[in-house]
mmCIF file of C-alpha atoms in Angstrom:
data_model
loop_
_atom_site.group_PDB
_atom_site.id
_atom_site.type_symbol
_atom_site.label_atom_id
_atom_site.label_comp_id
_atom_site.label_asym_id
_atom_site.label_seq_id
_atom_site.Cartn_x
_atom_site.Cartn_y
_atom_site.Cartn_z
ATOM 1 C CA MET A 13 -20.734 36.323 51.006
ATOM 2 C CA ARG A 14 -23.167 35.966 48.060
ATOM 3 C CA ARG A 15 -22.661 32.846 45.825
ATOM 4 C CA PRO A 16 -21.428 34.003 41.983
ATOM 5 C CA LEU A 17 -23.819 34.141 39.111
ATOM 6 C CA ARG A 18 -23.517 30.863 37.473
ATOM 7 C CA THR A 19 -23.738 31.235 33.333
ATOM 8 C CA GLY A 20 -25.937 29.351 30.958
ATOM 9 C CA LEU A 21 -24.652 27.674 28.094
ATOM 10 C CA VAL A 22 -22.307 30.249 25.814
ATOM 11 C CA THR A 23 -20.595 29.622 22.586
ATOM 12 C CA GLY A 24 -17.892 32.006 22.870
ATOM 13 C CA SER A 25 -15.214 33.940 24.566
ATOM 14 C CA ALA A 26 -17.395 37.531 23.296
ATOM 15 C CA ALA A 27 -20.566 36.182 24.794
ATOM 16 C CA LEU A 28 -18.784 35.043 28.287
ATOM 17 C CA ALA A 29 -17.092 38.538 28.166
ATOM 18 C CA THR A 30 -20.860 39.986 27.360
ATOM 19 C CA ALA A 31 -22.271 38.041 30.320
ATOM 20 C CA ALA A 32 -19.680 39.187 32.823
ATOM 21 C CA VAL A 33 -20.033 42.824 32.152
ATOM 22 C CA ALA A 34 -24.138 42.271 32.567
ATOM 23 C CA ALA A 35 -23.483 40.829 35.691
ATOM 24 C CA ALA A 36 -20.924 43.253 37.182
ATOM 25 C CA ALA A 37 -23.705 45.965 36.069
ATOM 26 C CA LEU A 38 -25.953 44.285 38.285
ATOM 27 C CA GLY A 39 -23.703 43.660 41.253
ATOM 28 C CA ILE A 40 -24.287 40.043 41.182
ATOM 29 C CA GLY A 41 -21.140 37.747 42.607
ATOM 30 C CA GLY A 42 -19.109 37.394 45.485
ATOM 31 C CA GLY A 43 -15.278 36.829 45.574
ATOM 32 C CA THR A 44 -13.792 33.066 45.599
ATOM 33 C CA GLY A 45 -14.374 32.152 49.050
ATOM 34 C CA THR A 46 -16.781 29.615 50.032
ATOM 35 C CA PRO A 47 -20.506 30.584 49.991
ATOM 36 C CA ALA A 48 -22.800 30.853 52.810
ATOM 37 C CA ALA A 49 -24.695 27.704 51.783
ATOM 38 C CA GLN A 50 -24.904 24.714 49.518
ATOM 39 C CA ALA A 51 -27.983 22.653 48.104
ATOM 40 C CA PRO A 52 -27.184 19.357 49.568
ATOM 41 C CA GLN A 53 -26.201 16.883 46.819
ATOM 42 C CA GLN A 54 -24.834 19.588 44.508
ATOM 43 C CA ALA A 55 -24.881 18.077 40.829
ATOM 44 C CA THR A 56 -21.178 17.873 40.159
ATOM 45 C CA ALA A 57 -18.837 17.350 36.750
ATOM 46 C CA PRO A 58 -15.190 16.028 36.694
ATOM 47 C CA VAL A 59 -12.563 18.387 35.075
ATOM 48 C CA THR A 60 -11.200 16.170 32.064
ATOM 49 C CA ARG A 61 -7.935 16.256 30.051
ATOM 50 C CA THR A 62 -8.774 16.114 26.575
ATOM 51 C CA THR A 63 -8.090 17.463 23.145
ATOM 52 C CA LEU A 64 -11.004 20.314 21.930
ATOM 53 C CA VAL A 65 -11.359 20.857 18.351
ATOM 54 C CA GLN A 66 -13.101 23.911 16.839
ATOM 55 C CA THR A 67 -14.932 23.456 13.607
ATOM 56 C CA GLN A 68 -16.520 25.703 11.042
ATOM 57 C CA GLU A 69 -19.381 23.737 8.641
ATOM 58 C CA VAL A 70 -19.390 25.138 5.121
ATOM 59 C CA ASN A 71 -21.711 23.714 2.370
ATOM 60 C CA GLY A 72 -19.954 21.880 -0.841
ATOM 61 C CA THR A 73 -21.088 19.811 -3.725
ATOM 62 C CA LEU A 74 -19.152 15.879 -3.693
ATOM 63 C CA GLY A 75 -18.242 14.654 -7.527
ATOM 64 C CA TYR A 76 -15.309 14.174 -9.634
ATOM 65 C CA GLY A 77 -13.898 17.881 -9.474
ATOM 66 C CA THR A 78 -13.623 20.571 -12.190
ATOM 67 C CA PRO A 79 -13.641 19.139 -15.646
ATOM 68 C CA THR A 80 -10.316 19.439 -18.072
ATOM 69 C CA PRO A 81 -11.087 20.251 -21.684
ATOM 70 C CA VAL A 82 -9.493 18.469 -24.379
ATOM 71 C CA SER A 83 -9.061 20.408 -27.561
ATOM 72 C CA THR A 84 -7.227 19.954 -30.959
ATOM 73 C CA ALA A 85 -6.559 21.562 -34.069
ATOM 74 C CA THR A 86 -5.670 18.490 -36.353
ATOM 75 C CA GLY A 87 -8.665 19.032 -39.082
ATOM 76 C CA ALA A 88 -8.509 15.139 -38.880
ATOM 77 C CA VAL A 89 -12.103 13.729 -38.822
ATOM 78 C CA LEU A 90 -13.149 12.402 -35.138
ATOM 79 C CA THR A 91 -13.669 8.142 -36.156
ATOM 80 C CA TRP A 92 -14.647 7.263 -32.034
ATOM 81 C CA LEU A 93 -15.401 8.982 -29.085
ATOM 82 C CA PRO A 94 -16.027 7.667 -25.322
ATOM 83 C CA THR A 95 -19.076 7.703 -23.763
ATOM 84 C CA PRO A 96 -19.632 10.128 -20.700
ATOM 85 C CA GLY A 97 -18.381 8.504 -17.000
ATOM 86 C CA ALA A 98 -16.019 5.825 -18.975
ATOM 87 C CA THR A 99 -12.656 5.385 -17.593
ATOM 88 C CA ILE A 100 -9.710 5.522 -19.163
ATOM 89 C CA ILE A 101 -6.131 4.602 -18.327
ATOM 90 C CA ARG A 102 -2.500 4.957 -19.376
ATOM 91 C CA GLY A 103 -1.991 3.826 -23.025
ATOM 92 C CA ARG A 104 -5.367 3.613 -23.890
ATOM 93 C CA ALA A 105 -7.510 5.589 -26.816
ATOM 94 C CA VAL A 106 -8.950 8.871 -25.408
ATOM 95 C CA TYR A 107 -10.388 9.299 -29.121
ATOM 96 C CA ARG A 108 -9.986 8.253 -32.368
ATOM 97 C CA ALA A 109 -9.145 10.396 -35.501
ATOM 98 C CA ASP A 110 -8.924 9.528 -39.069
ATOM 99 C CA ASN A 111 -9.248 6.176 -37.196
ATOM 100 C CA ARG A 112 -5.806 6.406 -35.495
ATOM 101 C CA PRO A 113 -6.061 6.442 -31.737
ATOM 102 C CA VAL A 114 -4.688 9.251 -29.541
ATOM 103 C CA VAL A 115 -3.569 7.554 -26.482
ATOM 104 C CA LEU A 116 -3.566 8.659 -22.721
ATOM 105 C CA PHE A 117 -0.189 9.330 -20.949
ATOM 106 C CA TYR A 118 0.501 10.429 -17.538
ATOM 107 C CA GLY A 119 2.316 13.529 -16.733
ATOM 108 C CA THR A 120 1.837 17.453 -15.964
ATOM 109 C CA LEU A 121 3.679 18.748 -19.145
ATOM 110 C CA PRO A 122 1.512 18.990 -22.354
ATOM 111 C CA LEU A 123 3.406 17.997 -25.445
ATOM 112 C CA TYR A 124 3.968 21.154 -27.209
ATOM 113 C CA ARG A 125 6.423 19.750 -29.854
ATOM 114 C CA PRO A 126 7.242 16.481 -31.899
ATOM 115 C CA LEU A 127 10.033 14.547 -30.417
ATOM 116 C CA HIS A 128 13.211 13.078 -32.279
ATOM 117 C CA ALA A 129 16.346 11.503 -31.816
ATOM 118 C CA GLY A 130 18.552 14.117 -29.924
ATOM 119 C CA ASP A 131 16.125 16.036 -28.408
ATOM 120 C CA ILE A 132 16.521 17.125 -25.062
ATOM 121 C CA GLY A 133 13.655 18.271 -22.217
ATOM 122 C CA ASP A 134 11.535 17.443 -19.448
ATOM 123 C CA ASP A 135 8.765 16.263 -22.301
ATOM 124 C CA VAL A 136 11.037 13.842 -23.065
ATOM 125 C CA ARG A 137 11.713 12.180 -19.592
ATOM 126 C CA GLU A 138 7.632 12.332 -19.496
ATOM 127 C CA ILE A 139 7.595 10.186 -22.901
ATOM 128 C CA GLU A 140 10.136 7.951 -21.569
ATOM 129 C CA ARG A 141 8.849 7.251 -18.405
ATOM 130 C CA ASN A 142 5.254 6.453 -19.956
ATOM 131 C CA LEU A 143 6.914 4.051 -22.379
ATOM 132 C CA ALA A 144 8.828 2.570 -19.337
ATOM 133 C CA ALA A 145 5.505 1.866 -17.474
ATOM 134 C CA LEU A 146 3.876 0.519 -20.534
ATOM 135 C CA GLY A 147 6.659 -2.501 -20.807
ATOM 136 C CA TYR A 148 8.963 -0.921 -23.365
ATOM 137 C CA SER A 149 12.747 -1.915 -22.014
ATOM 138 C CA GLY A 150 15.874 -0.446 -23.293
ATOM 139 C CA ILE A 151 15.780 3.128 -22.548
ATOM 140 C CA THR A 152 16.989 5.364 -19.856
ATOM 141 C CA VAL A 153 14.132 7.628 -18.170
ATOM 142 C CA ASP A 154 16.317 10.699 -18.775
ATOM 143 C CA SER A 155 15.779 14.018 -20.767
ATOM 144 C CA ARG A 156 17.666 12.969 -23.678
ATOM 145 C CA TYR A 157 15.602 11.263 -26.976
ATOM 146 C CA THR A 158 18.367 8.845 -27.630
ATOM 147 C CA ALA A 159 18.635 6.120 -30.843
ATOM 148 C CA ALA A 160 17.004 3.877 -28.014
ATOM 149 C CA THR A 161 13.695 5.767 -27.242
ATOM 150 C CA ALA A 162 12.943 6.453 -30.683
ATOM 151 C CA ALA A 163 12.896 2.218 -31.325
ATOM 152 C CA ALA A 164 10.802 1.967 -28.245
ATOM 153 C CA VAL A 165 8.343 4.724 -29.706
ATOM 154 C CA LYS A 166 8.550 2.789 -33.067
ATOM 155 C CA LYS A 167 7.384 -0.506 -31.039
ATOM 156 C CA TRP A 168 4.804 1.608 -29.134
ATOM 157 C CA GLN A 169 3.377 2.846 -32.517
ATOM 158 C CA LYS A 170 3.262 -0.254 -34.226
ATOM 159 C CA ALA A 171 1.174 -1.835 -30.791
ATOM 160 C CA VAL A 172 -1.330 0.873 -30.880
ATOM 161 C CA GLY A 173 -1.806 1.114 -34.983
ATOM 162 C CA LEU A 174 0.420 4.459 -35.809
ATOM 163 C CA THR A 175 2.706 4.781 -38.397
ATOM 164 C CA GLN A 176 6.355 3.766 -37.110
ATOM 165 C CA THR A 177 8.523 6.793 -37.399
ATOM 166 C CA GLY A 178 10.099 6.893 -34.342
ATOM 167 C CA VAL A 179 8.968 10.581 -33.932
ATOM 168 C CA LEU A 180 6.537 11.378 -31.525
ATOM 169 C CA ASP A 181 3.811 13.704 -32.455
ATOM 170 C CA PRO A 182 1.858 15.897 -29.746
ATOM 171 C CA ALA A 183 -1.210 14.976 -31.477
ATOM 172 C CA ALA A 184 -0.980 11.142 -30.712
ATOM 173 C CA VAL A 185 -1.537 11.662 -26.924
ATOM 174 C CA VAL A 186 -3.502 13.231 -24.403
ATOM 175 C CA VAL A 187 -1.362 14.000 -21.270
ATOM 176 C CA ALA A 188 -3.473 14.074 -17.907
ATOM 177 C CA PRO A 189 -2.342 13.616 -14.397
ATOM 178 C CA GLY A 190 -3.440 9.956 -14.039
ATOM 179 C CA ALA A 191 -6.696 7.756 -15.025
ATOM 180 C CA ILE A 192 -9.340 10.044 -16.116
ATOM 181 C CA ARG A 193 -13.196 9.869 -16.204
ATOM 182 C CA VAL A 194 -14.864 11.230 -19.156
ATOM 183 C CA ALA A 195 -16.774 14.141 -17.809
ATOM 184 C CA ALA A 196 -18.752 15.349 -20.804
ATOM 185 C CA VAL A 197 -18.450 14.638 -24.643
ATOM 186 C CA GLN A 198 -18.632 18.043 -26.836
ATOM 187 C CA ALA A 199 -18.087 16.515 -30.561
ATOM 188 C CA HIS A 200 -19.419 13.707 -32.585
ATOM 189 C CA PRO A 201 -18.118 11.174 -34.696
ATOM 190 C CA GLY A 202 -17.971 12.718 -38.122
ATOM 191 C CA ASP A 203 -16.595 15.948 -36.984
ATOM 192 C CA HIS A 204 -13.586 17.718 -37.628
ATOM 193 C CA ALA A 205 -11.086 17.899 -35.196
ATOM 194 C CA ASP A 206 -10.875 21.466 -34.639
ATOM 195 C CA GLY A 207 -11.867 22.606 -31.022
ATOM 196 C CA PRO A 208 -13.157 21.242 -28.003
ATOM 197 C CA ILE A 209 -13.536 17.301 -28.146
ATOM 198 C CA LEU A 210 -14.369 16.547 -24.519
ATOM 199 C CA SER A 211 -13.706 17.342 -21.041
ATOM 200 C CA TYR A 212 -12.505 14.668 -18.224
ATOM 201 C CA ASN A 213 -11.423 14.941 -14.369
ATOM 202 C CA GLY A 214 -10.399 12.277 -11.843
ATOM 203 C CA THR A 215 -11.330 9.271 -11.534
ATOM 204 C CA ARG A 216 -11.715 9.791 -7.175
ATOM 205 C CA ARG A 217 -14.983 11.892 -5.996
ATOM 206 C CA VAL A 218 -13.546 14.876 -4.124
ATOM 207 C CA VAL A 219 -15.523 17.730 -2.134
ATOM 208 C CA SER A 220 -15.393 21.075 -3.632
ATOM 209 C CA VAL A 221 -16.175 24.286 -1.524
ATOM 210 C CA ALA A 222 -16.596 27.874 -2.741
ATOM 211 C CA LEU A 223 -15.157 29.142 0.847
ATOM 212 C CA ASP A 224 -16.007 32.813 1.965
ATOM 213 C CA VAL A 225 -12.592 34.327 1.734
ATOM 214 C CA ALA A 226 -13.579 35.671 5.319
ATOM 215 C CA LEU A 227 -12.843 32.016 6.454
ATOM 216 C CA GLN A 228 -9.558 31.913 4.462
ATOM 217 C CA ASN A 229 -7.431 32.351 7.459
ATOM 218 C CA LEU A 230 -8.529 28.896 8.865
ATOM 219 C CA VAL A 231 -7.878 26.526 5.904
ATOM 220 C CA LYS A 232 -4.931 25.138 4.807
ATOM 221 C CA PRO A 233 -3.830 21.836 2.872
ATOM 222 C CA GLY A 234 -3.535 18.961 5.311
ATOM 223 C CA ASN A 235 -6.351 20.144 7.725
ATOM 224 C CA PRO A 236 -8.582 17.288 8.411
ATOM 225 C CA ALA A 237 -12.397 18.165 7.110
ATOM 226 C CA ARG A 238 -15.623 15.786 8.420
ATOM 227 C CA VAL A 239 -17.694 15.297 5.255
ATOM 228 C CA THR A 240 -22.035 14.973 6.310
ATOM 229 C CA LEU A 241 -23.568 13.071 2.975
ATOM 230 C CA PRO A 242 -27.194 13.781 2.093
ATOM 231 C CA GLY A 243 -28.235 10.813 4.171
ATOM 232 C CA GLY A 244 -26.169 11.958 6.834
ATOM 233 C CA GLN A 245 -23.626 9.900 7.301
ATOM 234 C CA THR A 246 -20.322 11.468 7.810
ATOM 235 C CA VAL A 247 -16.997 10.109 6.340
ATOM 236 C CA ASP A 248 -13.354 12.094 7.297
ATOM 237 C CA GLY A 249 -11.551 13.890 4.487
ATOM 238 C CA VAL A 250 -8.694 15.977 4.549
ATOM 239 C CA LEU A 251 -8.060 19.365 2.586
ATOM 240 C CA ALA A 252 -6.250 18.676 -0.615
ATOM 241 C CA THR A 253 -5.991 22.428 -2.328
ATOM 242 C CA VAL A 254 -6.979 25.749 -1.013
ATOM 243 C CA GLY A 255 -6.956 28.715 -3.739
ATOM 244 C CA THR A 256 -5.481 31.814 -3.370
ATOM 245 C CA VAL A 257 -7.073 34.085 -5.934
ATOM 246 C CA ALA A 258 -10.951 34.814 -5.283
ATOM 247 C CA THR A 259 -13.629 35.150 -7.299
ATOM 248 C CA PRO A 260 -15.990 38.232 -6.722
ATOM 249 C CA GLY A 261 -19.530 37.273 -5.347
ATOM 250 C CA VAL A 262 -22.371 38.268 -7.092
ATOM 251 C CA ASP A 263 -25.921 39.582 -5.913
ATOM 252 C CA ASN A 264 -24.314 40.738 -2.970
ATOM 253 C CA GLN A 265 -22.669 37.403 -2.122
ATOM 254 C CA PRO A 266 -19.113 37.079 -0.431
ATOM 255 C CA ALA A 267 -16.140 36.660 -2.794
ATOM 256 C CA THR A 268 -14.894 33.187 -2.306
ATOM 257 C CA ILE A 269 -12.045 30.573 -2.786
ATOM 258 C CA ALA A 270 -11.723 27.404 -3.966
ATOM 259 C CA VAL A 271 -11.229 24.843 -1.558
ATOM 260 C CA THR A 272 -11.045 21.087 -2.406
ATOM 261 C CA ALA A 273 -11.335 18.037 0.018
ATOM 262 C CA THR A 274 -10.365 14.398 -0.618
ATOM 263 C CA VAL A 275 -12.020 11.191 1.086
ATOM 264 C CA ALA A 276 -9.688 8.475 1.257
ATOM 265 C CA ASP A 277 -12.302 5.459 1.922
ATOM 266 C CA GLN A 278 -14.538 6.067 -1.668
ATOM 267 C CA SER A 279 -16.460 3.139 -1.120
ATOM 268 C CA LYS A 280 -18.503 5.183 1.712
ATOM 269 C CA LEU A 281 -19.921 7.421 -1.065
ATOM 270 C CA GLY A 282 -21.961 4.984 -2.594
ATOM 271 C CA GLY A 283 -23.056 6.117 -5.653
ATOM 272 C CA LEU A 284 -23.496 9.816 -4.878
ATOM 273 C CA ASP A 285 -21.714 12.271 -7.488
ATOM 274 C CA GLU A 286 -22.959 16.313 -7.824
ATOM 275 C CA ALA A 287 -24.388 15.602 -4.335
ATOM 276 C CA PRO A 288 -24.608 18.435 -1.828
ATOM 277 C CA VAL A 289 -22.783 18.089 1.354
ATOM 278 C CA VAL A 290 -21.972 19.693 4.480
ATOM 279 C CA VAL A 291 -17.802 19.769 5.169
ATOM 280 C CA ALA A 292 -16.644 20.388 8.886
ATOM 281 C CA ILE A 293 -13.256 22.331 8.614
ATOM 282 C CA THR A 294 -11.103 22.149 11.566
ATOM 283 C CA ALA A 295 -10.246 25.755 12.345
ATOM 284 C CA ALA A 296 -8.306 25.298 15.544
ATOM 285 C CA LYS A 297 -7.016 22.686 18.092
ATOM 286 C CA ALA A 298 -6.279 22.529 21.657
ATOM 287 C CA GLU A 299 -4.555 19.175 22.714
ATOM 288 C CA ASN A 300 -4.073 18.087 26.342
ATOM 289 C CA VAL A 301 -5.563 20.525 27.855
ATOM 290 C CA LEU A 302 -8.141 20.531 30.988
ATOM 291 C CA THR A 303 -11.584 21.264 30.320
ATOM 292 C CA VAL A 304 -14.649 21.934 31.776
ATOM 293 C CA PRO A 305 -18.634 22.093 30.969
ATOM 294 C CA VAL A 306 -18.957 25.367 29.522
ATOM 295 C CA ALA A 307 -22.096 25.461 32.460
ATOM 296 C CA ALA A 308 -19.655 25.264 34.983
ATOM 297 C CA LEU A 309 -18.702 28.845 34.661
ATOM 298 C CA VAL A 310 -19.821 31.139 37.064
ATOM 299 C CA ALA A 311 -19.164 35.091 36.591
ATOM 300 C CA LEU A 312 -17.365 36.545 39.650
ATOM 301 C CA ALA A 313 -18.161 39.741 41.654
ATOM 302 C CA GLU A 314 -14.871 40.850 41.146
ATOM 303 C CA GLY A 315 -14.582 40.259 37.332
ATOM 304 C CA GLY A 316 -13.602 37.199 35.367
ATOM 305 C CA TYR A 317 -14.844 34.031 35.904
ATOM 306 C CA GLY A 318 -14.705 30.459 37.901
ATOM 307 C CA VAL A 319 -15.693 27.512 38.843
ATOM 308 C CA GLN A 320 -16.964 25.871 41.899
ATOM 309 C CA VAL A 321 -14.738 23.256 43.366
ATOM 310 C CA VAL A 322 -16.694 20.499 45.279
ATOM 311 C CA ASP A 323 -14.908 18.026 47.861
ATOM 312 C CA GLY A 324 -15.288 16.286 50.853
ATOM 313 C CA ALA A 325 -15.058 19.714 52.799
ATOM 314 C CA GLY A 326 -17.566 21.360 51.197
ATOM 315 C CA SER A 327 -16.909 23.656 48.397
ATOM 316 C CA HIS A 328 -14.989 27.099 47.032
ATOM 317 C CA TYR A 329 -14.584 29.051 43.862
ATOM 318 C CA VAL A 330 -11.638 29.082 41.969
ATOM 319 C CA SER A 331 -10.856 31.778 38.795
ATOM 320 C CA VAL A 332 -9.671 30.161 35.840
ATOM 321 C CA GLN A 333 -8.356 31.497 33.023
ATOM 322 C CA LEU A 334 -10.574 30.502 30.083
ATOM 323 C CA GLY A 335 -9.145 28.741 26.847
ATOM 324 C CA MET A 336 -10.953 27.449 23.343
ATOM 325 C CA PHE A 337 -14.624 26.566 23.601
ATOM 326 C CA ALA A 338 -15.727 23.406 21.686
ATOM 327 C CA ASP A 339 -18.461 20.840 21.936
ATOM 328 C CA GLY A 340 -19.978 22.206 25.106
ATOM 329 C CA ARG A 341 -16.411 22.346 26.967
ATOM 330 C CA VAL A 342 -14.239 25.161 27.526
ATOM 331 C CA GLU A 343 -10.394 24.779 28.310
ATOM 332 C CA VAL A 344 -9.414 26.166 31.866
ATOM 333 C CA THR A 345 -6.408 26.850 33.737
ATOM 334 C CA GLY A 346 -6.787 27.601 37.571
ATOM 335 C CA ASP A 347 -4.804 27.022 40.871
ATOM 336 C CA GLY A 348 -5.097 23.606 42.274
ATOM 337 C CA LEU A 349 -7.004 22.496 39.242
ATOM 338 C CA SER A 350 -6.225 18.866 37.924
ATOM 339 C CA GLU A 351 -8.076 16.069 36.100
ATOM 340 C CA GLN A 352 -11.090 14.443 37.794
ATOM 341 C CA THR A 353 -11.541 17.519 40.119
ATOM 342 C CA LYS A 354 -15.334 17.812 40.766
ATOM 343 C CA VAL A 355 -16.511 21.315 39.653
ATOM 344 C CA GLY A 356 -20.375 22.021 40.266
ATOM 345 C CA VAL A 357 -22.934 22.333 37.611
ATOM 346 C CA PRO A 358 -26.573 23.371 37.225
ATOM 347 C CA SER A 359 -28.516 20.267 38.309
#
């Protein structure tokens, strides 16, 4: 009985299938019985139980994310503007107009109307939540703008240097999800506040990827990602957002979706900003499976693949079903295979 053909390193099922077809066409390979002879000191590797992870590497950019513009149409004169790169937290001025501060509040709903006693809405809740966070007591954080809310607003207005009316003017506040980092400043002191003033982004760096839509099925929020920095260091990340609207490609490039990944340990990023990085996205995972080196696979004459099991009695071939490929190993199932079973490999 002739010995089955041993395959070379293979990167996927399609390549293995091609090798099998080629082997069958050439009439190479044998059954699953014991070969006629074995070379002395056959090189072996153990069957191991592990988790295989397939990854897809894509290019990305490490930075502070897409800037959000701040515009106004009050016509007031801008008297102070922050510098790019400055960090602004809740309760601090984002800029000053007519020498009055326009203050940062945290939230997701832009203020769209003046708020008076008697008003009801989610914007009221947002204002009350910020006032409470800034230390103004005596209010209940709900959707009702009460006399107590107006009194707290007056105290806040006095503290920041605004006229004490008890009415919250939307032009006095910039709403952002959290602390902001000034990305760029478009206006200058002395300009009239009538258009773009500045843009901001978050204070934590993220990885932005324009992902080929053909790979969209590989990603979802929460998937792990490994980020390789320009110096070769790697950091762990997590996919935070996956876009659903494709951006058409230009110059024959494919359409893409926007994907962002966050990095928990920002200290590992050094001073990098707008830096090119490589992102390894976890595309699939097979947990707690039996694996062998890809090089251990042999093409069987009757079709399919097997491994050469080596034990104290000699060796024999076992047909195997193939699963996931990753990092030079392949998931296998076959009769009699277990952890620490020895399989032949090229020497």
